[in-house]
């Protein structure tokens, strides 16, 4: 039986696609090799969101090249956004690669592996939903459901529309059937996935049309599903009915990821984010009103071309005003083929580094303060496994998407009450409330 080794880079959509790639390969009779040098088929599911991703990949490809020269019968394949952004150039720059495919072409890998093709093959059309392929889930009780592919936005710093194509939504009936299947397989928490998840449904045919809030209601109604999450939403599509769904649907978790990117309306305009600071803060105010205990997380880019010190201060003001539970912070990184890469006013590295330092300090201080609201409360925790820092303890997640390390007897997949005793910016600590039979 041939073996494969798959390395995944990047976002949750790539994690989802890799689960599907593994499911497809195992349906073809492949088995997973824990080590790359033990595999007949060496695969990479790549990311291209920032320069750092390309540099990291180059190192891994170097090792694949060495392993291929040691055993030329090995097959090397590269999928994902970087592969899509490079297309045929993959073979010119990395001649040891046998097959390259974009995020919309994972199923073509099976075609290539079962064909008697001798030459290198590239597949770069936006054709299918990896969500149609069998999945080999990393966690038995947590499942991804891809509800759409692609993005119709044109954020000037982002490469995703060119690597994942236009938005295409999967019909609600198909999605509900998939969630029911996952529930029957033991999944208790589903995460709905899309590049722009809350614009789902706009492109569906008449008769199939539904809103994202309606889809959340349909998924909430599926027997066996205790928790529903979604990522990544866009503030422009964070409509009142979606926020209300968080207050009304029992399984929809009290966590909303609302990417800000920048606090200055001028910078947001230059980023082509289609909302301004006021619109963003209006959405936050609506969340705070309808779901007072909701956790809000975000993405922030530091040092977008032309960002002045004063405009960065506007980002800091929004951070202080919103008081995020957590934030992913990035230094602006020019991506070839994006509009922003050619903009004047590229911010010097030293200025980015100074701004990033201040931003991280503020985010950490505020997320630590925010986390104190859980201390002394008994919280529902979905148990994920042993603690990563202390194997004698357990690890799980509250509905607010915060990790909890706790003492207890629960098993992975169970939802138990945990009394929270302490909190830091990233994790909570506590003790399982054992139920007396
Ligand atoms: S919404 Fe903007 S940042 Fe997000 S994937 Fe689409 S283009 Fe990229």
Short mmCIF file of C-alpha atoms and ligand atoms in Angstrom, two decimals:
data_model
loop_
_atom_site.label_atom_id
_atom_site.label_comp_id
_atom_site.label_asym_id
_atom_site.label_seq_id
_atom_site.Cartn_x
_atom_site.Cartn_y
_atom_site.Cartn_z
CA UNK A 1 0.00 0.00 0.00
CA UNK A 2 1.45 3.34 -1.00
CA UNK A 3 1.93 5.95 1.65
CA UNK A 4 1.52 9.71 1.65
CA UNK A 5 2.76 12.58 3.78
CA UNK A 6 0.87 15.89 3.70
CA UNK A 7 2.11 19.21 5.12
CA UNK A 8 -0.53 21.92 5.53
CA UNK A 9 0.15 25.65 5.66
CA UNK A 10 -2.23 28.57 6.22
CA UNK A 11 -5.86 29.03 7.16
CA UNK A 12 -8.77 26.88 8.33
CA UNK A 13 -9.91 26.51 4.73
CA UNK A 14 -6.58 24.78 4.00
CA UNK A 15 -6.98 22.60 7.09
CA UNK A 16 -10.40 21.64 5.74
CA UNK A 17 -9.03 20.97 2.26
CA UNK A 18 -6.25 18.80 3.74
CA UNK A 19 -8.81 16.70 5.65
CA UNK A 20 -10.54 16.15 2.31
CA UNK A 21 -7.27 15.36 0.53
CA UNK A 22 -6.49 12.72 3.20
CA UNK A 23 -10.01 11.29 2.96
CA UNK A 24 -9.70 11.05 -0.83
CA UNK A 25 -6.22 9.43 -0.70
CA UNK A 26 -7.31 6.88 1.90
CA UNK A 27 -10.36 6.07 -0.25
CA UNK A 28 -7.81 5.36 -3.02
CA UNK A 29 -5.99 2.96 -0.68
CA UNK A 30 -3.13 5.19 0.49
CA UNK A 31 -2.06 5.22 4.14
CA UNK A 32 -0.60 8.22 5.97
CA UNK A 33 3.15 8.17 6.74
CA UNK A 34 4.07 10.10 9.89
CA UNK A 35 7.46 11.01 8.37
CA UNK A 36 8.04 12.71 5.03
CA UNK A 37 11.05 10.46 4.25
CA UNK A 38 8.82 7.40 4.73
CA UNK A 39 6.31 8.45 2.08
CA UNK A 40 5.89 7.46 -1.58
CA UNK A 41 3.75 10.56 -2.16
CA UNK A 42 4.97 13.87 -0.69
CA UNK A 43 2.31 16.58 -0.65
CA UNK A 44 2.07 20.22 0.39
CA UNK A 45 -1.14 22.23 0.82
CA UNK A 46 0.23 25.73 0.50
CA UNK A 47 -0.63 29.30 1.53
CA UNK A 48 0.32 32.52 -0.19
CA UNK A 49 -1.22 35.14 2.05
CA UNK A 50 2.16 36.63 3.12
CA UNK A 51 5.78 36.58 1.98
CA UNK A 52 6.70 34.55 5.07
CA UNK A 53 4.53 31.68 3.78
CA UNK A 54 6.55 31.49 0.53
CA UNK A 55 9.88 31.51 2.39
CA UNK A 56 8.76 28.75 4.75
CA UNK A 57 7.56 26.61 1.84
CA UNK A 58 10.86 26.95 -0.03
CA UNK A 59 12.64 25.15 2.83
CA UNK A 60 10.18 22.25 2.79
CA UNK A 61 10.37 21.95 -1.01
CA UNK A 62 14.14 21.76 -0.70
CA UNK A 63 13.81 18.63 1.42
CA UNK A 64 11.27 17.13 -1.02
CA UNK A 65 13.76 17.70 -3.84
CA UNK A 66 16.46 15.84 -1.89
CA UNK A 67 14.12 12.92 -1.12
CA UNK A 68 13.06 12.75 -4.78
CA UNK A 69 16.69 12.61 -5.94
CA UNK A 70 17.33 9.78 -3.44
CA UNK A 71 14.31 7.84 -4.81
CA UNK A 72 13.01 9.08 -8.21
CA UNK A 73 9.90 6.85 -7.94
CA UNK A 74 8.58 9.22 -5.26
CA UNK A 75 5.82 11.59 -6.37
CA UNK A 76 5.86 15.24 -5.23
CA UNK A 77 2.64 17.28 -5.35
CA UNK A 78 1.90 20.90 -4.46
CA UNK A 79 -1.66 22.18 -3.88
CA UNK A 80 -3.25 25.30 -2.41
CA UNK A 81 -2.99 29.04 -2.96
CA UNK A 82 0.74 29.34 -3.64
CA UNK A 83 0.46 26.66 -6.33
CA UNK A 84 -2.54 28.45 -7.85
CA UNK A 85 -0.70 31.79 -7.83
CA UNK A 86 2.34 30.24 -9.56
CA UNK A 87 0.52 27.92 -12.01
CA UNK A 88 2.90 26.39 -14.63
CA UNK A 89 5.84 28.33 -13.14
CA UNK A 90 5.87 25.72 -10.37
CA UNK A 91 7.43 23.26 -12.81
CA UNK A 92 9.91 25.78 -14.24
CA UNK A 93 11.17 26.85 -10.80
CA UNK A 94 10.78 23.42 -9.08
CA UNK A 95 11.30 20.80 -11.84
CA UNK A 96 11.12 17.89 -9.34
CA UNK A 97 7.40 18.60 -8.75
CA UNK A 98 5.15 16.04 -10.52
CA UNK A 99 1.70 17.50 -9.94
CA UNK A 100 0.46 20.97 -9.01
CA UNK A 101 -3.15 21.95 -8.37
CA UNK A 102 -5.17 24.86 -7.07
CA UNK A 103 -7.61 24.86 -4.12
CA UNK A 104 -10.50 24.16 -6.54
CA UNK A 105 -8.78 21.12 -8.04
CA UNK A 106 -7.99 18.76 -5.15
CA UNK A 107 -10.02 16.02 -6.85
CA UNK A 108 -7.65 16.20 -9.85
CA UNK A 109 -4.90 14.77 -7.67
CA UNK A 110 -6.82 11.47 -7.62
CA UNK A 111 -7.12 11.63 -11.43
CA UNK A 112 -3.37 12.20 -11.75
CA UNK A 113 -2.49 9.41 -9.30
CA UNK A 114 -4.74 6.89 -11.06
CA UNK A 115 -3.66 7.91 -14.58
CA UNK A 116 -0.55 6.54 -16.25
CA UNK A 117 0.62 10.04 -17.00
CA UNK A 118 4.41 10.24 -17.19
CA UNK A 119 4.78 14.04 -17.47
CA UNK A 120 4.20 16.68 -14.83
CA UNK A 121 0.57 17.86 -14.64
CA UNK A 122 -0.94 21.16 -13.50
CA UNK A 123 -4.60 21.79 -12.69
CA UNK A 124 -5.62 25.37 -11.99
CA UNK A 125 -9.30 25.83 -12.91
CA UNK A 126 -11.82 26.80 -10.18
CA UNK A 127 -14.00 23.79 -10.61
CA UNK A 128 -15.16 22.03 -7.52
CA UNK A 129 -15.91 22.03 -3.82
CA UNK A 130 -13.45 20.00 -1.80
CA UNK A 131 -16.46 19.73 0.52
CA UNK A 132 -17.75 17.04 -1.85
CA UNK A 133 -14.77 14.77 -1.12
CA UNK A 134 -14.61 12.24 1.76
CA UNK A 135 -12.98 13.72 4.88
CA UNK A 136 -10.41 12.27 7.24
CA UNK A 137 -11.20 14.53 10.23
CA UNK A 138 -8.39 15.44 12.63
CA UNK A 139 -10.88 15.60 15.52
CA UNK A 140 -13.75 13.13 15.54
CA UNK A 141 -16.24 15.47 17.22
CA UNK A 142 -15.36 18.75 15.48
CA UNK A 143 -16.06 19.17 11.77
CA UNK A 144 -15.52 21.78 9.09
CA UNK A 145 -18.28 22.44 6.59
CA UNK A 146 -17.23 24.41 3.51
CA UNK A 147 -20.28 26.51 2.60
CA UNK A 148 -18.72 28.57 -0.18
CA UNK A 149 -15.51 29.04 -2.12
CA UNK A 150 -13.87 32.17 -3.44
CA UNK A 151 -14.33 35.85 -2.68
CA UNK A 152 -15.92 38.70 -4.68
CA UNK A 153 -14.20 41.40 -2.65
CA UNK A 154 -11.13 43.23 -3.96
CA UNK A 155 -9.20 44.13 -0.82
CA UNK A 156 -6.11 45.74 -2.26
CA UNK A 157 -3.61 43.74 -0.15
CA UNK A 158 -5.19 40.33 -0.64
CA UNK A 159 -4.25 37.55 -3.05
CA UNK A 160 -7.21 35.26 -2.22
CA UNK A 161 -9.60 36.34 -5.01
CA UNK A 162 -6.90 35.46 -7.56
CA UNK A 163 -6.09 32.12 -5.93
CA UNK A 164 -9.60 31.00 -4.95
CA UNK A 165 -11.80 32.67 -7.61
CA UNK A 166 -15.30 34.14 -7.42
CA UNK A 167 -17.76 33.33 -4.62
CA UNK A 168 -19.78 30.18 -5.21
CA UNK A 169 -22.21 29.00 -2.50
CA UNK A 170 -23.25 25.41 -1.87
CA UNK A 171 -27.06 24.99 -1.66
CA UNK A 172 -28.56 24.84 1.84
CA UNK A 173 -30.07 21.38 1.37
CA UNK A 174 -26.64 19.96 0.53
CA UNK A 175 -25.08 21.68 3.54
CA UNK A 176 -27.75 20.51 5.98
CA UNK A 177 -27.34 16.95 4.66
CA UNK A 178 -23.59 17.20 5.25
CA UNK A 179 -24.09 18.49 8.80
CA UNK A 180 -26.55 15.64 9.49
CA UNK A 181 -23.97 13.16 8.16
CA UNK A 182 -21.28 14.63 10.40
CA UNK A 183 -23.64 14.57 13.41
CA UNK A 184 -24.32 10.90 12.71
CA UNK A 185 -20.54 10.33 12.71
CA UNK A 186 -20.20 11.87 16.20
CA UNK A 187 -19.49 15.51 15.38
CA UNK A 188 -20.84 17.85 18.06
CA UNK A 189 -19.33 21.13 16.88
CA UNK A 190 -19.38 22.32 13.28
CA UNK A 191 -17.53 25.32 11.87
CA UNK A 192 -18.99 26.78 8.67
CA UNK A 193 -16.18 27.86 6.35
CA UNK A 194 -15.96 30.47 3.60
CA UNK A 195 -13.50 33.15 2.55
CA UNK A 196 -16.39 35.55 3.07
CA UNK A 197 -18.70 33.24 4.99
CA UNK A 198 -21.53 35.71 5.76
CA UNK A 199 -22.10 36.64 2.10
CA UNK A 200 -23.15 33.03 1.53
CA UNK A 201 -26.28 32.45 -0.55
CA UNK A 202 -26.27 35.57 -2.74
CA UNK A 203 -25.33 33.64 -5.86
CA UNK A 204 -27.77 30.76 -5.33
CA UNK A 205 -30.47 30.16 -7.91
CA UNK A 206 -34.03 31.39 -7.27
CA UNK A 207 -35.83 28.69 -5.32
CA UNK A 208 -32.56 27.82 -3.52
CA UNK A 209 -32.02 31.32 -2.14
CA UNK A 210 -31.65 31.72 1.62
CA UNK A 211 -29.79 34.14 3.87
CA UNK A 212 -26.76 33.29 5.98
CA UNK A 213 -28.88 33.81 9.13
CA UNK A 214 -31.43 31.32 7.78
CA UNK A 215 -28.65 28.81 7.10
CA UNK A 216 -27.44 29.21 10.70
CA UNK A 217 -31.00 28.41 11.82
CA UNK A 218 -31.09 25.26 9.68
CA UNK A 219 -27.75 24.03 11.05
CA UNK A 220 -28.79 24.86 14.62
CA UNK A 221 -31.82 22.57 14.14
CA UNK A 222 -29.73 19.51 13.25
CA UNK A 223 -30.04 16.82 15.96
CA UNK A 224 -26.75 16.14 17.78
CA UNK A 225 -25.02 19.41 16.87
CA UNK A 226 -24.33 21.25 20.15
CA UNK A 227 -22.18 24.06 18.83
CA UNK A 228 -22.04 26.07 15.60
CA UNK A 229 -19.20 28.44 14.63
CA UNK A 230 -18.32 30.17 11.36
CA UNK A 231 -15.25 31.85 9.80
CA UNK A 232 -14.31 34.22 8.24
CA UNK A 233 -17.03 36.90 8.11
CA UNK A 234 -16.74 40.36 6.57
CA UNK A 235 -18.00 43.42 8.52
CA UNK A 236 -19.88 44.67 5.42
CA UNK A 237 -22.08 41.53 5.56
CA UNK A 238 -22.48 41.38 9.36
CA UNK A 239 -26.21 42.06 9.19
CA UNK A 240 -28.63 42.48 12.09
CA UNK A 241 -30.25 39.07 11.44
CA UNK A 242 -26.86 37.35 11.81
CA UNK A 243 -26.14 39.12 15.11
CA UNK A 244 -29.68 38.35 16.35
CA UNK A 245 -29.09 34.68 15.50
CA UNK A 246 -26.29 34.68 18.11
CA UNK A 247 -28.83 35.80 20.72
CA UNK A 248 -31.55 33.37 19.65
CA UNK A 249 -30.01 30.10 18.37
CA UNK A 250 -29.08 27.68 21.17
CA UNK A 251 -26.04 26.14 19.45
CA UNK A 252 -24.60 29.29 17.83
CA UNK A 253 -21.58 30.18 19.96
CA UNK A 254 -21.02 33.55 21.67
CA UNK A 255 -18.02 34.40 19.56
CA UNK A 256 -17.79 36.60 16.48
CA UNK A 257 -14.60 37.12 14.52
CA UNK A 258 -14.88 40.61 12.98
CA UNK A 259 -11.74 41.57 11.01
CA UNK A 260 -11.03 45.31 11.44
CA UNK A 261 -7.71 45.48 9.54
CA UNK A 262 -7.28 49.22 10.31
CA UNK A 263 -8.91 51.92 12.48
CA UNK A 264 -8.58 54.79 10.00
CA UNK A 265 -11.39 55.22 7.44
CA UNK A 266 -8.86 56.62 4.92
CA UNK A 267 -6.68 53.50 5.25
CA UNK A 268 -9.77 51.23 5.06
CA UNK A 269 -10.67 53.00 1.81
CA UNK A 270 -7.16 52.46 0.43
CA UNK A 271 -7.51 48.80 1.42
CA UNK A 272 -10.85 48.67 -0.47
CA UNK A 273 -12.53 47.17 2.59
CA UNK A 274 -15.94 48.74 1.69
CA UNK A 275 -16.72 49.79 5.24
CA UNK A 276 -15.46 52.68 7.33
CA UNK A 277 -14.66 53.06 11.01
CA UNK A 278 -18.22 54.22 11.86
CA UNK A 279 -19.88 51.28 10.12
CA UNK A 280 -17.52 48.88 11.90
CA UNK A 281 -18.14 50.39 15.34
CA UNK A 282 -21.88 50.35 14.64
CA UNK A 283 -21.70 46.57 14.10
CA UNK A 284 -19.75 46.16 17.33
CA UNK A 285 -22.32 48.25 19.22
CA UNK A 286 -25.11 46.03 17.86
CA UNK A 287 -23.25 42.89 18.99
CA UNK A 288 -22.68 44.37 22.46
CA UNK A 289 -26.37 45.25 22.72
CA UNK A 290 -27.83 41.97 21.43
CA UNK A 291 -25.21 39.53 22.83
CA UNK A 292 -23.63 41.35 25.81
CA UNK A 293 -21.27 38.50 26.78
CA UNK A 294 -20.15 37.78 23.21
CA UNK A 295 -16.42 37.38 22.60
CA UNK A 296 -15.15 39.46 19.68
CA UNK A 297 -11.86 38.71 17.96
CA UNK A 298 -10.29 40.43 14.98
CA UNK A 299 -7.51 40.74 12.38
CA UNK A 300 -5.37 43.90 12.19
CA UNK A 301 -2.76 44.86 9.60
CA UNK A 302 0.02 47.21 10.74
CA UNK A 303 1.91 49.41 8.30
CA UNK A 304 -0.36 49.40 5.24
CA UNK A 305 1.26 51.65 2.58
CA UNK A 306 0.73 55.30 3.46
CA UNK A 307 -0.42 54.62 7.04
CA UNK A 308 0.71 57.63 9.11
CA UNK A 309 1.45 57.68 12.85
CA UNK A 310 -1.87 59.47 13.39
CA UNK A 311 -3.76 56.84 11.39
CA UNK A 312 -2.11 54.09 13.41
CA UNK A 313 -3.33 55.90 16.54
CA UNK A 314 -6.84 55.50 15.13
CA UNK A 315 -6.29 51.72 15.08
CA UNK A 316 -5.17 51.87 18.71
CA UNK A 317 -8.30 53.92 19.60
CA UNK A 318 -10.59 51.27 18.06
CA UNK A 319 -8.72 48.54 19.96
CA UNK A 320 -9.26 50.43 23.22
CA UNK A 321 -12.93 51.11 22.39
CA UNK A 322 -13.94 47.62 21.19
CA UNK A 323 -11.81 45.75 23.80
CA UNK A 324 -11.22 42.53 21.81
CA UNK A 325 -11.03 39.12 23.45
CA UNK A 326 -8.21 38.31 21.03
CA UNK A 327 -6.63 39.61 17.84
CA UNK A 328 -4.46 38.29 15.01
CA UNK A 329 -1.97 41.02 14.17
CA UNK A 330 0.09 41.16 10.97
CA UNK A 331 2.77 43.39 9.50
CA UNK A 332 1.68 44.50 6.03
CA UNK A 333 3.45 42.30 3.45
CA UNK A 334 3.33 43.27 -0.26
CA UNK A 335 1.97 40.40 -2.40
CA UNK A 336 2.79 40.23 -6.09
CA UNK A 337 -0.28 40.76 -8.20
CA UNK A 338 -2.14 42.81 -5.55
CA UNK A 339 -3.03 46.50 -6.06
CA UNK A 340 -1.41 47.58 -2.77
CA UNK A 341 1.99 46.13 -3.71
CA UNK A 342 2.46 48.98 -6.15
CA UNK A 343 1.33 51.75 -3.80
CA UNK A 344 3.70 54.57 -2.74
CA UNK A 345 4.42 55.19 0.91
CA UNK A 346 5.58 51.68 1.87
CA UNK A 347 6.08 51.96 5.67
CA UNK A 348 9.68 51.37 6.86
CA UNK A 349 10.26 48.11 8.75
CA UNK A 350 11.38 49.96 11.91
CA UNK A 351 8.09 51.90 12.07
CA UNK A 352 6.08 48.69 11.54
CA UNK A 353 8.05 46.96 14.31
CA UNK A 354 7.43 49.82 16.76
CA UNK A 355 3.71 49.98 15.95
CA UNK A 356 3.33 46.18 16.18
CA UNK A 357 4.97 46.20 19.62
CA UNK A 358 2.51 48.75 20.97
CA UNK A 359 -0.47 47.00 19.37
CA UNK A 360 0.43 43.57 20.79
CA UNK A 361 0.89 45.06 24.28
CA UNK A 362 -2.53 46.71 24.13
CA UNK A 363 -4.26 43.61 22.76
CA UNK A 364 -2.71 41.39 25.42
CA UNK A 365 -3.54 43.79 28.27
CA UNK A 366 -7.16 44.08 27.16
CA UNK A 367 -7.67 40.36 26.41
CA UNK A 368 -6.31 39.54 29.89
CA UNK A 369 -8.75 42.04 31.45
CA UNK A 370 -11.63 40.67 29.35
CA UNK A 371 -10.85 37.08 30.33
CA UNK A 372 -11.33 37.85 34.04
CA UNK A 373 -15.11 37.87 33.46
CA UNK A 374 -15.04 34.08 33.30
CA UNK A 375 -13.31 33.62 36.69
CA UNK A 376 -15.71 32.20 39.28
CA UNK A 377 -18.20 31.10 36.60
CA UNK A 378 -19.08 27.52 35.63
CA UNK A 379 -18.57 27.29 31.86
CA UNK A 380 -19.57 24.65 29.30
CA UNK A 381 -16.37 23.13 27.92
CA UNK A 382 -16.10 20.86 24.87
CA UNK A 383 -13.23 18.55 25.82
CA UNK A 384 -10.60 18.30 23.07
CA UNK A 385 -7.95 16.12 24.73
CA UNK A 386 -4.99 16.30 27.15
CA UNK A 387 -3.59 19.75 27.99
CA UNK A 388 -0.67 20.70 25.72
CA UNK A 389 1.24 22.14 28.66
CA UNK A 390 0.42 19.55 31.37
CA UNK A 391 -0.58 16.01 30.29
CA UNK A 392 -2.14 15.36 33.72
CA UNK A 393 -4.78 17.98 32.88
CA UNK A 394 -7.38 18.20 30.15
CA UNK A 395 -7.84 20.79 27.42
CA UNK A 396 -11.10 22.08 25.96
CA UNK A 397 -12.86 25.18 24.61
CA UNK A 398 -15.70 27.32 25.93
CA UNK A 399 -18.36 28.66 23.54
CA UNK A 400 -16.51 32.02 23.57
CA UNK A 401 -13.66 30.23 21.73
CA UNK A 402 -11.21 30.37 24.61
CA UNK A 403 -9.03 27.39 25.55
CA UNK A 404 -9.41 25.94 29.06
CA UNK A 405 -6.88 23.70 30.82
CA UNK A 406 -8.54 21.90 33.69
CA UNK A 407 -8.45 18.95 36.09
CA UNK A 408 -11.18 16.39 35.54
CA UNK A 409 -12.24 12.95 34.37
CA UNK A 410 -14.03 13.86 31.14
CA UNK A 411 -13.28 12.28 27.74
CA UNK A 412 -12.67 14.06 24.42
CA UNK A 413 -15.94 15.01 22.73
CA UNK A 414 -17.84 15.42 26.02
CA UNK A 415 -19.28 18.81 27.03
CA UNK A 416 -18.78 19.31 30.78
CA UNK A 417 -19.13 22.11 33.35
CA UNK A 418 -15.83 23.59 34.45
CA UNK A 419 -15.46 26.07 37.30
CA UNK A 420 -13.01 28.75 36.09
CA UNK A 421 -10.40 29.66 38.68
CA UNK A 422 -7.93 31.79 36.70
CA UNK A 423 -7.54 33.52 33.32
CA UNK A 424 -4.74 34.85 31.12
CA UNK A 425 -4.95 36.59 27.74
CA UNK A 426 -4.97 33.22 25.94
CA UNK A 427 -6.19 30.49 28.29
CA UNK A 428 -8.43 29.80 31.27
CA UNK A 429 -7.75 27.33 34.09
CA UNK A 430 -10.27 25.44 36.14
CA UNK A 431 -11.75 22.30 37.60
CA UNK A 432 -14.43 20.00 36.21
CA UNK A 433 -17.67 20.08 38.18
CA UNK A 434 -18.23 16.34 38.58
CA UNK A 435 -21.93 15.48 38.43
CA UNK A 436 -23.08 13.27 41.34
CA UNK A 437 -25.11 10.36 39.83
S1 LIG B 1 -12.64 39.67 2.01
FE1 LIG B 1 -10.81 40.72 1.33
S2 LIG B 1 -9.22 39.95 2.74
FE2 LIG B 1 -10.93 38.52 2.84
S3 LIG B 1 -10.47 36.93 1.34
FE3 LIG B 1 -11.76 38.48 0.33
S4 LIG B 1 -10.34 39.88 -0.68
FE4 LIG B 1 -9.18 38.71 0.86
#
